[in-house]
JSON list of C-alpha atoms in Angstrom, two decimals:
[
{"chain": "A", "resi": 256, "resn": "UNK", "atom": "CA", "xyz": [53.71, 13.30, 269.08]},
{"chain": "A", "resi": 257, "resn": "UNK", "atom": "CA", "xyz": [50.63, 15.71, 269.92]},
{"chain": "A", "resi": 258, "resn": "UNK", "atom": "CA", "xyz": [48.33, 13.09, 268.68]},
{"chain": "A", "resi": 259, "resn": "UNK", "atom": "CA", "xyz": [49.62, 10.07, 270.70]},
{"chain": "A", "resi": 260, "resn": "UNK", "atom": "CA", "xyz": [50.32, 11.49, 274.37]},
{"chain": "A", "resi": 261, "resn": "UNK", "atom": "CA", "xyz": [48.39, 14.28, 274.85]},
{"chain": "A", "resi": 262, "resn": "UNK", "atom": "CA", "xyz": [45.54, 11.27, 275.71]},
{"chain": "A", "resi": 263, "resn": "UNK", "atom": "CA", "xyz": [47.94, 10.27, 278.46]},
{"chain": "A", "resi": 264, "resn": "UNK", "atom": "CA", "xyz": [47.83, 14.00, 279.41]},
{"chain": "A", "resi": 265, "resn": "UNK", "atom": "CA", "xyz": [51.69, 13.92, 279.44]},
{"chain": "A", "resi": 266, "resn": "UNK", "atom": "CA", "xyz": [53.07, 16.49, 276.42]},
{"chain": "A", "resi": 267, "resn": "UNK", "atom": "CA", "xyz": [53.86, 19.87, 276.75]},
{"chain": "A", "resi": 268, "resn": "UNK", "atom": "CA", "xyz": [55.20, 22.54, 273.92]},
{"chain": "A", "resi": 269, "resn": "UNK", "atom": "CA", "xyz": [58.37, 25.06, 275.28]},
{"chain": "A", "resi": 270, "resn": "UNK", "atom": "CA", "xyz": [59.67, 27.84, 272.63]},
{"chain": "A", "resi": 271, "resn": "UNK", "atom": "CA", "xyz": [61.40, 31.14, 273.30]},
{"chain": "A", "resi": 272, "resn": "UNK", "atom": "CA", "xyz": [62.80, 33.75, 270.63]},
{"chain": "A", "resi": 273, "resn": "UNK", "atom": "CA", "xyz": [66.25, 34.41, 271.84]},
{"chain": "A", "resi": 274, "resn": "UNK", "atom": "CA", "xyz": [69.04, 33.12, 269.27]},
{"chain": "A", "resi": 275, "resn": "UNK", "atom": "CA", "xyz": [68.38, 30.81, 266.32]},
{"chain": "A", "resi": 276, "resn": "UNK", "atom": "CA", "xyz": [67.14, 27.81, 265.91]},
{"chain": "A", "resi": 277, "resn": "UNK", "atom": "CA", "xyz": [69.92, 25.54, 267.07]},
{"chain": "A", "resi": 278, "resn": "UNK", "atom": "CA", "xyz": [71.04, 21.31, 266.79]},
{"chain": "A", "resi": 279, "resn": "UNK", "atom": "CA", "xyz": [71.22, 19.45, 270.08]},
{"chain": "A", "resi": 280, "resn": "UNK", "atom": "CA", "xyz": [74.80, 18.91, 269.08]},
{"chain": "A", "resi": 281, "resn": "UNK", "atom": "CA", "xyz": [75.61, 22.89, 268.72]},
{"chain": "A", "resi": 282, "resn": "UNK", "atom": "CA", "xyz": [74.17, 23.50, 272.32]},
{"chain": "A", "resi": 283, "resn": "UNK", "atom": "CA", "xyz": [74.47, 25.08, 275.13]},
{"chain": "A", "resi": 284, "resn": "UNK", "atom": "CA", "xyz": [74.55, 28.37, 273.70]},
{"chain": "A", "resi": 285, "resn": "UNK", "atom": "CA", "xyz": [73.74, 31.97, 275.26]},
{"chain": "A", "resi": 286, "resn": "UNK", "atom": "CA", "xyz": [70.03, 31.26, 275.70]},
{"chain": "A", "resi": 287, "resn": "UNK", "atom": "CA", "xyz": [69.86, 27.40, 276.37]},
{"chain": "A", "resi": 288, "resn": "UNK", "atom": "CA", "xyz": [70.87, 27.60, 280.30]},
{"chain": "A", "resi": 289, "resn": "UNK", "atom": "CA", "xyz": [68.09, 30.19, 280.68]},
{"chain": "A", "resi": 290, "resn": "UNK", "atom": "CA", "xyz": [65.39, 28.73, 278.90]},
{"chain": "A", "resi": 291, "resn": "UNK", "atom": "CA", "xyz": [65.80, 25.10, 279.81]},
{"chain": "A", "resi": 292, "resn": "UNK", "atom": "CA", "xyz": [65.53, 26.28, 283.90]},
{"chain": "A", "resi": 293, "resn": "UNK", "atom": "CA", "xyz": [62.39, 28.17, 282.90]},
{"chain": "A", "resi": 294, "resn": "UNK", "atom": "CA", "xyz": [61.10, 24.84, 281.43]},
{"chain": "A", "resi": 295, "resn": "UNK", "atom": "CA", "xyz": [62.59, 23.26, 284.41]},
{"chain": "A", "resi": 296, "resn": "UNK", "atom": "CA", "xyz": [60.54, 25.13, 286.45]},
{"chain": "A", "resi": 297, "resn": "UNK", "atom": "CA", "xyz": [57.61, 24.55, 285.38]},
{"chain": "A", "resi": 298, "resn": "UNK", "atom": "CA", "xyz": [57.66, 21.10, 284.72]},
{"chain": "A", "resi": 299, "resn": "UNK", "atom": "CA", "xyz": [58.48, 20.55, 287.82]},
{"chain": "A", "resi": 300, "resn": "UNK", "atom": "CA", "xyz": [55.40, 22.88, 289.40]},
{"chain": "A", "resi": 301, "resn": "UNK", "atom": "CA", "xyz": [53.12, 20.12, 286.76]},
{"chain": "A", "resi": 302, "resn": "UNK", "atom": "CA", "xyz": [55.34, 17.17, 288.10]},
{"chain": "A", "resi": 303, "resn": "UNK", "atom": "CA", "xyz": [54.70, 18.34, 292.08]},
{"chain": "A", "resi": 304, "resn": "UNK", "atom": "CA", "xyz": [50.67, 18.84, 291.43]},
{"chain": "A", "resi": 305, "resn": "UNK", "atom": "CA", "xyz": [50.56, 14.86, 291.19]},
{"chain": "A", "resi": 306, "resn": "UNK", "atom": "CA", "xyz": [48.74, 12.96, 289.05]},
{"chain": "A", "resi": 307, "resn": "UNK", "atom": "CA", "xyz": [47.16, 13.01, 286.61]},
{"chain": "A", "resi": 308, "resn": "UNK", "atom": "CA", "xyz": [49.70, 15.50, 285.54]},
{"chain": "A", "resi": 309, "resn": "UNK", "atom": "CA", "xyz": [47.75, 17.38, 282.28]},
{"chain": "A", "resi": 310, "resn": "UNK", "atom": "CA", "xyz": [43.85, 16.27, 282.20]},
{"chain": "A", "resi": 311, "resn": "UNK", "atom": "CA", "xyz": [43.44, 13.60, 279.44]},
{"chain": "A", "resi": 312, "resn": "UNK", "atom": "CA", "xyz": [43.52, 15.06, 275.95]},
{"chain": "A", "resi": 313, "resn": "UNK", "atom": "CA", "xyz": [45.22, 18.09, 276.69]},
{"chain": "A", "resi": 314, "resn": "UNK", "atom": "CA", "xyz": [48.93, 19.85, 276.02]},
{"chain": "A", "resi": 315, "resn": "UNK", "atom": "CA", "xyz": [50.31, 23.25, 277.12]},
{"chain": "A", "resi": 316, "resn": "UNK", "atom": "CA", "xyz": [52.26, 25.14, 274.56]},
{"chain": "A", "resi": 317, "resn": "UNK", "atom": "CA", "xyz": [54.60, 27.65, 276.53]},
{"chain": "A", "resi": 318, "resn": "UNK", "atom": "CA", "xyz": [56.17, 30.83, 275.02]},
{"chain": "A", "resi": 319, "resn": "UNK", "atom": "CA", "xyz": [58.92, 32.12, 276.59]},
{"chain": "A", "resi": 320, "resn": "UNK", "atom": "CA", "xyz": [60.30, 35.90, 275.79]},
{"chain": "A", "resi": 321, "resn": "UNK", "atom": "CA", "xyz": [63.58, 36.73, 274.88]},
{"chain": "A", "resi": 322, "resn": "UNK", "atom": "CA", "xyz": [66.14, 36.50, 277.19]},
{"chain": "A", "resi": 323, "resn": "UNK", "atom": "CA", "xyz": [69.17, 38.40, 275.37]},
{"chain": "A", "resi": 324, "resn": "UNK", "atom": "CA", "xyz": [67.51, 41.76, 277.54]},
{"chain": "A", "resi": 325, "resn": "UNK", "atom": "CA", "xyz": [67.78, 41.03, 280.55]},
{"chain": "A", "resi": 326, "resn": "UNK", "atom": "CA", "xyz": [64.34, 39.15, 281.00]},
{"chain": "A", "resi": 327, "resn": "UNK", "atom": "CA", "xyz": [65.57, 35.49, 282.47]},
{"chain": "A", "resi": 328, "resn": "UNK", "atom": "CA", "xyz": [62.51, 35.42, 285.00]},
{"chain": "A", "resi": 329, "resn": "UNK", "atom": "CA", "xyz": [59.36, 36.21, 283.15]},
{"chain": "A", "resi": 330, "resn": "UNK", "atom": "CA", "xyz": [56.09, 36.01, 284.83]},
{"chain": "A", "resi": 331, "resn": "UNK", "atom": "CA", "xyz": [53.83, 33.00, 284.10]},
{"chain": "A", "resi": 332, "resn": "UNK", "atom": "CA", "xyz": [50.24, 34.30, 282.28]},
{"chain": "A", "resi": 333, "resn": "UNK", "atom": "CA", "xyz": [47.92, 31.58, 281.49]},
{"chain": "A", "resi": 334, "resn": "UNK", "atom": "CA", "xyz": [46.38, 32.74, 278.27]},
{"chain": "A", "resi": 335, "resn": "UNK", "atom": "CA", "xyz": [44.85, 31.76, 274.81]},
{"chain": "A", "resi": 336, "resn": "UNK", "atom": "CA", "xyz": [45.92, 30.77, 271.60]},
{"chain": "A", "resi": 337, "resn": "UNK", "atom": "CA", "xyz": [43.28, 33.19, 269.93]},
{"chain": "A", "resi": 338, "resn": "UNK", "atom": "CA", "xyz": [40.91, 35.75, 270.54]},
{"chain": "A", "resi": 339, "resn": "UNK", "atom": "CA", "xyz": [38.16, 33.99, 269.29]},
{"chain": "A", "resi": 340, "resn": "UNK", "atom": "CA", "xyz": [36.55, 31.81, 271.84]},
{"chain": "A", "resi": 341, "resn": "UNK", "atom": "CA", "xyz": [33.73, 29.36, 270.26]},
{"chain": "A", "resi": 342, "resn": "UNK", "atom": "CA", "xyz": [33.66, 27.60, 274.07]},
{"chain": "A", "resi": 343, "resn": "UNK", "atom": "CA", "xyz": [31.93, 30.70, 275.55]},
{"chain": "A", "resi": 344, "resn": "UNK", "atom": "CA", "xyz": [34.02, 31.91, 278.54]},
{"chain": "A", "resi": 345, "resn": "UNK", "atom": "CA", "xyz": [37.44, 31.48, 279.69]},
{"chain": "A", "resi": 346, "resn": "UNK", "atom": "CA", "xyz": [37.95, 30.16, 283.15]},
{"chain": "A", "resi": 347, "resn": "UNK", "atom": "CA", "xyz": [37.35, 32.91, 285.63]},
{"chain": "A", "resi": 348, "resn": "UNK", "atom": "CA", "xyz": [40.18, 34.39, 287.00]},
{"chain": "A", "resi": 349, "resn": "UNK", "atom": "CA", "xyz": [42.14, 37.79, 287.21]},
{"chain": "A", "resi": 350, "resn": "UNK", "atom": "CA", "xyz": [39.24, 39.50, 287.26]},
{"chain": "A", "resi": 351, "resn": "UNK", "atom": "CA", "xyz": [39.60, 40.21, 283.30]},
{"chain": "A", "resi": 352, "resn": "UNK", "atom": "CA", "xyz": [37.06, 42.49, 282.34]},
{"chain": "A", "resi": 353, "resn": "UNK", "atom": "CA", "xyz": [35.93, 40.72, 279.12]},
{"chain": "A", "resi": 354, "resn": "UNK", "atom": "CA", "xyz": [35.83, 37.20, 281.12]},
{"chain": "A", "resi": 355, "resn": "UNK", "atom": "CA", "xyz": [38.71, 35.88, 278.46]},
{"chain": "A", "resi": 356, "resn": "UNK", "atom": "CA", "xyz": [42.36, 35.03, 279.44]},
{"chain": "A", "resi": 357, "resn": "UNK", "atom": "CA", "xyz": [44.45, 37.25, 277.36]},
{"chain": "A", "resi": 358, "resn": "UNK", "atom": "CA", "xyz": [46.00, 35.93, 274.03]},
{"chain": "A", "resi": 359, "resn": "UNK", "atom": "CA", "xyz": [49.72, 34.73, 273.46]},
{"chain": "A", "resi": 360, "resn": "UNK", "atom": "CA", "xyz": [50.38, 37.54, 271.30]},
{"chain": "A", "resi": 361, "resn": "UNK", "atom": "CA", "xyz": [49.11, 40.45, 273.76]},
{"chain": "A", "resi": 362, "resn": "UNK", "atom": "CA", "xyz": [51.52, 39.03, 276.30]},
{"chain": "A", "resi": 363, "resn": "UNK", "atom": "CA", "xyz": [54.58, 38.47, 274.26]},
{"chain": "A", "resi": 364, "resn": "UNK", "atom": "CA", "xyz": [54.21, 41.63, 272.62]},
{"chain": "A", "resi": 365, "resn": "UNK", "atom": "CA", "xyz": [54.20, 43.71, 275.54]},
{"chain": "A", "resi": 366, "resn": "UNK", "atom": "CA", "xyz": [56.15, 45.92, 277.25]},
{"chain": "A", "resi": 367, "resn": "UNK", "atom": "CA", "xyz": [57.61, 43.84, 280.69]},
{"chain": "A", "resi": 368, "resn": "UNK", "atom": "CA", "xyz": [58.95, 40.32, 280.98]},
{"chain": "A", "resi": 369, "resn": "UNK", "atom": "CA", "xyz": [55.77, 38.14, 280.55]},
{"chain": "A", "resi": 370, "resn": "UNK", "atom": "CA", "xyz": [55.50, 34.37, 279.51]},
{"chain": "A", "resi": 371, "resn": "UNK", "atom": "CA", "xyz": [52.70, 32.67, 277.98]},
{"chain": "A", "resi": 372, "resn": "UNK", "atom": "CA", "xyz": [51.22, 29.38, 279.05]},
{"chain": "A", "resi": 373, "resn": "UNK", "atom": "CA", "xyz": [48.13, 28.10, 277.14]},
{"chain": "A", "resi": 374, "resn": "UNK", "atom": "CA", "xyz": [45.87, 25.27, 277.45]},
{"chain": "A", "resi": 375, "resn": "UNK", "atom": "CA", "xyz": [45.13, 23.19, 274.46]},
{"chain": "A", "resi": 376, "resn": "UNK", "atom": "CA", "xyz": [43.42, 20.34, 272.90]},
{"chain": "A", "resi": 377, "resn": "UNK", "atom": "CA", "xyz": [45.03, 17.49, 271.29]},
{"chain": "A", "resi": 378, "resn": "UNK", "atom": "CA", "xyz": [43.94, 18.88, 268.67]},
{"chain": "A", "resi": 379, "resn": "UNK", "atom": "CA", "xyz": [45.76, 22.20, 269.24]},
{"chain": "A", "resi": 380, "resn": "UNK", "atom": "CA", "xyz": [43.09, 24.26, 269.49]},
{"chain": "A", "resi": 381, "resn": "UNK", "atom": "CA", "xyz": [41.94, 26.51, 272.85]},
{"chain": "A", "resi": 382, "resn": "UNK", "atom": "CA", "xyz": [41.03, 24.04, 275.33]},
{"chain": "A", "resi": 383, "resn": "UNK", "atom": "CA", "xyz": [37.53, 24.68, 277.30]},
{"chain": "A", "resi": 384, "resn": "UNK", "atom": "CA", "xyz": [37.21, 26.82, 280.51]},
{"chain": "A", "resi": 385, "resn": "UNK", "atom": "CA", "xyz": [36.26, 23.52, 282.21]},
{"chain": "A", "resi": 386, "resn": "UNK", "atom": "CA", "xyz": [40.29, 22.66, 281.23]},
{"chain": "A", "resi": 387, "resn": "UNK", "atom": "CA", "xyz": [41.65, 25.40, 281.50]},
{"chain": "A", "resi": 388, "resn": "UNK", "atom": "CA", "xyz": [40.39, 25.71, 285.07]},
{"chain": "A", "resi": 389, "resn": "UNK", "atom": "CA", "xyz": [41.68, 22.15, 285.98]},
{"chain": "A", "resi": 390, "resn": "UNK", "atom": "CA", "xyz": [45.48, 23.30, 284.95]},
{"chain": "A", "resi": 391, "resn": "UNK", "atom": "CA", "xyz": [44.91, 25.93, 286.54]},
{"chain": "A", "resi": 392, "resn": "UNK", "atom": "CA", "xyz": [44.54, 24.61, 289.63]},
{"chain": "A", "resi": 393, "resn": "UNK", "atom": "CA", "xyz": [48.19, 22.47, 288.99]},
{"chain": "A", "resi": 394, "resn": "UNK", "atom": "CA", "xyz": [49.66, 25.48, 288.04]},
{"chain": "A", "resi": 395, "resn": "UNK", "atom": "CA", "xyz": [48.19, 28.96, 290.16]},
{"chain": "A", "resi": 396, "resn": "UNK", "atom": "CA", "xyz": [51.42, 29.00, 292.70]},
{"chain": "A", "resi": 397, "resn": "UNK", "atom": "CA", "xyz": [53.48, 29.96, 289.42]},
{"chain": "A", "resi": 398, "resn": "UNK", "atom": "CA", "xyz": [51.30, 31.86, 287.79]},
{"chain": "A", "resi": 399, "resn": "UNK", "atom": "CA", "xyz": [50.40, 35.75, 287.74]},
{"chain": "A", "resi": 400, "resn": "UNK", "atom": "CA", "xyz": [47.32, 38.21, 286.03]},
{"chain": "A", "resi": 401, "resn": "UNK", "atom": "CA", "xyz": [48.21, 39.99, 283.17]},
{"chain": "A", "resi": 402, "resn": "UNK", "atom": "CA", "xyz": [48.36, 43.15, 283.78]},
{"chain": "A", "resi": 403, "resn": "UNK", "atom": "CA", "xyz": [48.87, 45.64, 280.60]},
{"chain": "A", "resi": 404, "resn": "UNK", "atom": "CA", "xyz": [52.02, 48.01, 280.67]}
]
C-alpha cells in the first residue's frame, strides 16, 4: 500500500492504544467512535488544504493516545519517527531548542493528552525538513508545540 500511493501523495497511517486489536466485523467498540473522529478530523484539515493533498512520495503515520482516561481530544504535535536525523535539521518551528521536532515516543509517553503526527518517506523513514515544512503548512491550524509536562 505504502509503496504504491504514497507517489500520489494520498496514504496516511492512524493507530491508537486503547482496547485490542479488533475485526471490522467486531466494531464499534469503546474506543472506535473516538478514534475514528480524531482521524476524521484530521483528514479532513489535509482534505480542506487542497491539492496536492500530501507532497509526492510522502505518508503521515499518526499515533493517537489512549482514550480509556479521559483523553478523547489530544493535541496534534508534528514530530519524528527517531531521534536520529541524517537530513540535518528539522523544519523550524516551536522554537525547539535543539532545532529537531520531538520524537513519537517523547510525546506518547508523556504526561498530558498529546498526539503524534509524523512526516515520512515512502520509504518510511523521517521525511526532510523541506517536507516536513510543506505539511506543515496543510496542517499548522491543528497543530500545537510540544511542550514537556
Amino acid at each position: 500500500m505504502y509503496s504504491i500511493s504514497a507517489p500520489c501523495g494520498h496514504v496516511t497511517r492512524v493507530s491508537g492504544v486503547s482496547g485490542t486489536s479488533d475485526s471490522y466485523t467486531t466494531l464499534p467498540n469503546a474506543f472506535s467512535g473516538v478514534y475514528a473522529t480524531l482521524a476524521t478530523s484530521l483528514v479532513s484539515t489535509v482534505l480542506a488544504s487542497g491539492t496536492p493533498y500530501l507532497p509526492s512520495g510522502v505518508l503521515l503515520n499518526v499515533n493517537y493516545p489512549a482514550v480509556d482516561n479521559g483523553c478523547t481530544a489530544p493535541k496534534l504535535v508534528l514530530t519524528r519517527q527517531t531521534s536520529a536525523n541524517l537530513l540535518g535539521t528539522d523544519v523550524q518551528i516551536c522554537s525547539y531548542t535543539d532545532k529537531r521536532l520531538p520524537t513519537e515516543s517523547t510525546v506518547l509517553d508523556s504526561a498530558g493528552c498529546w498526539a503524534s503526527v509524523t512526516v515520512l518517506t515512502a520509504s518510511k523513514v523521517d521525511a526532510s525538513a523541506a517536507l516536513q515544512e510543506q505539511v506543515y503548512k496543510k496542517l499548522n491550524t491543528v497543530l500545537t508545540c510540544y511542550t514537556q509536562a
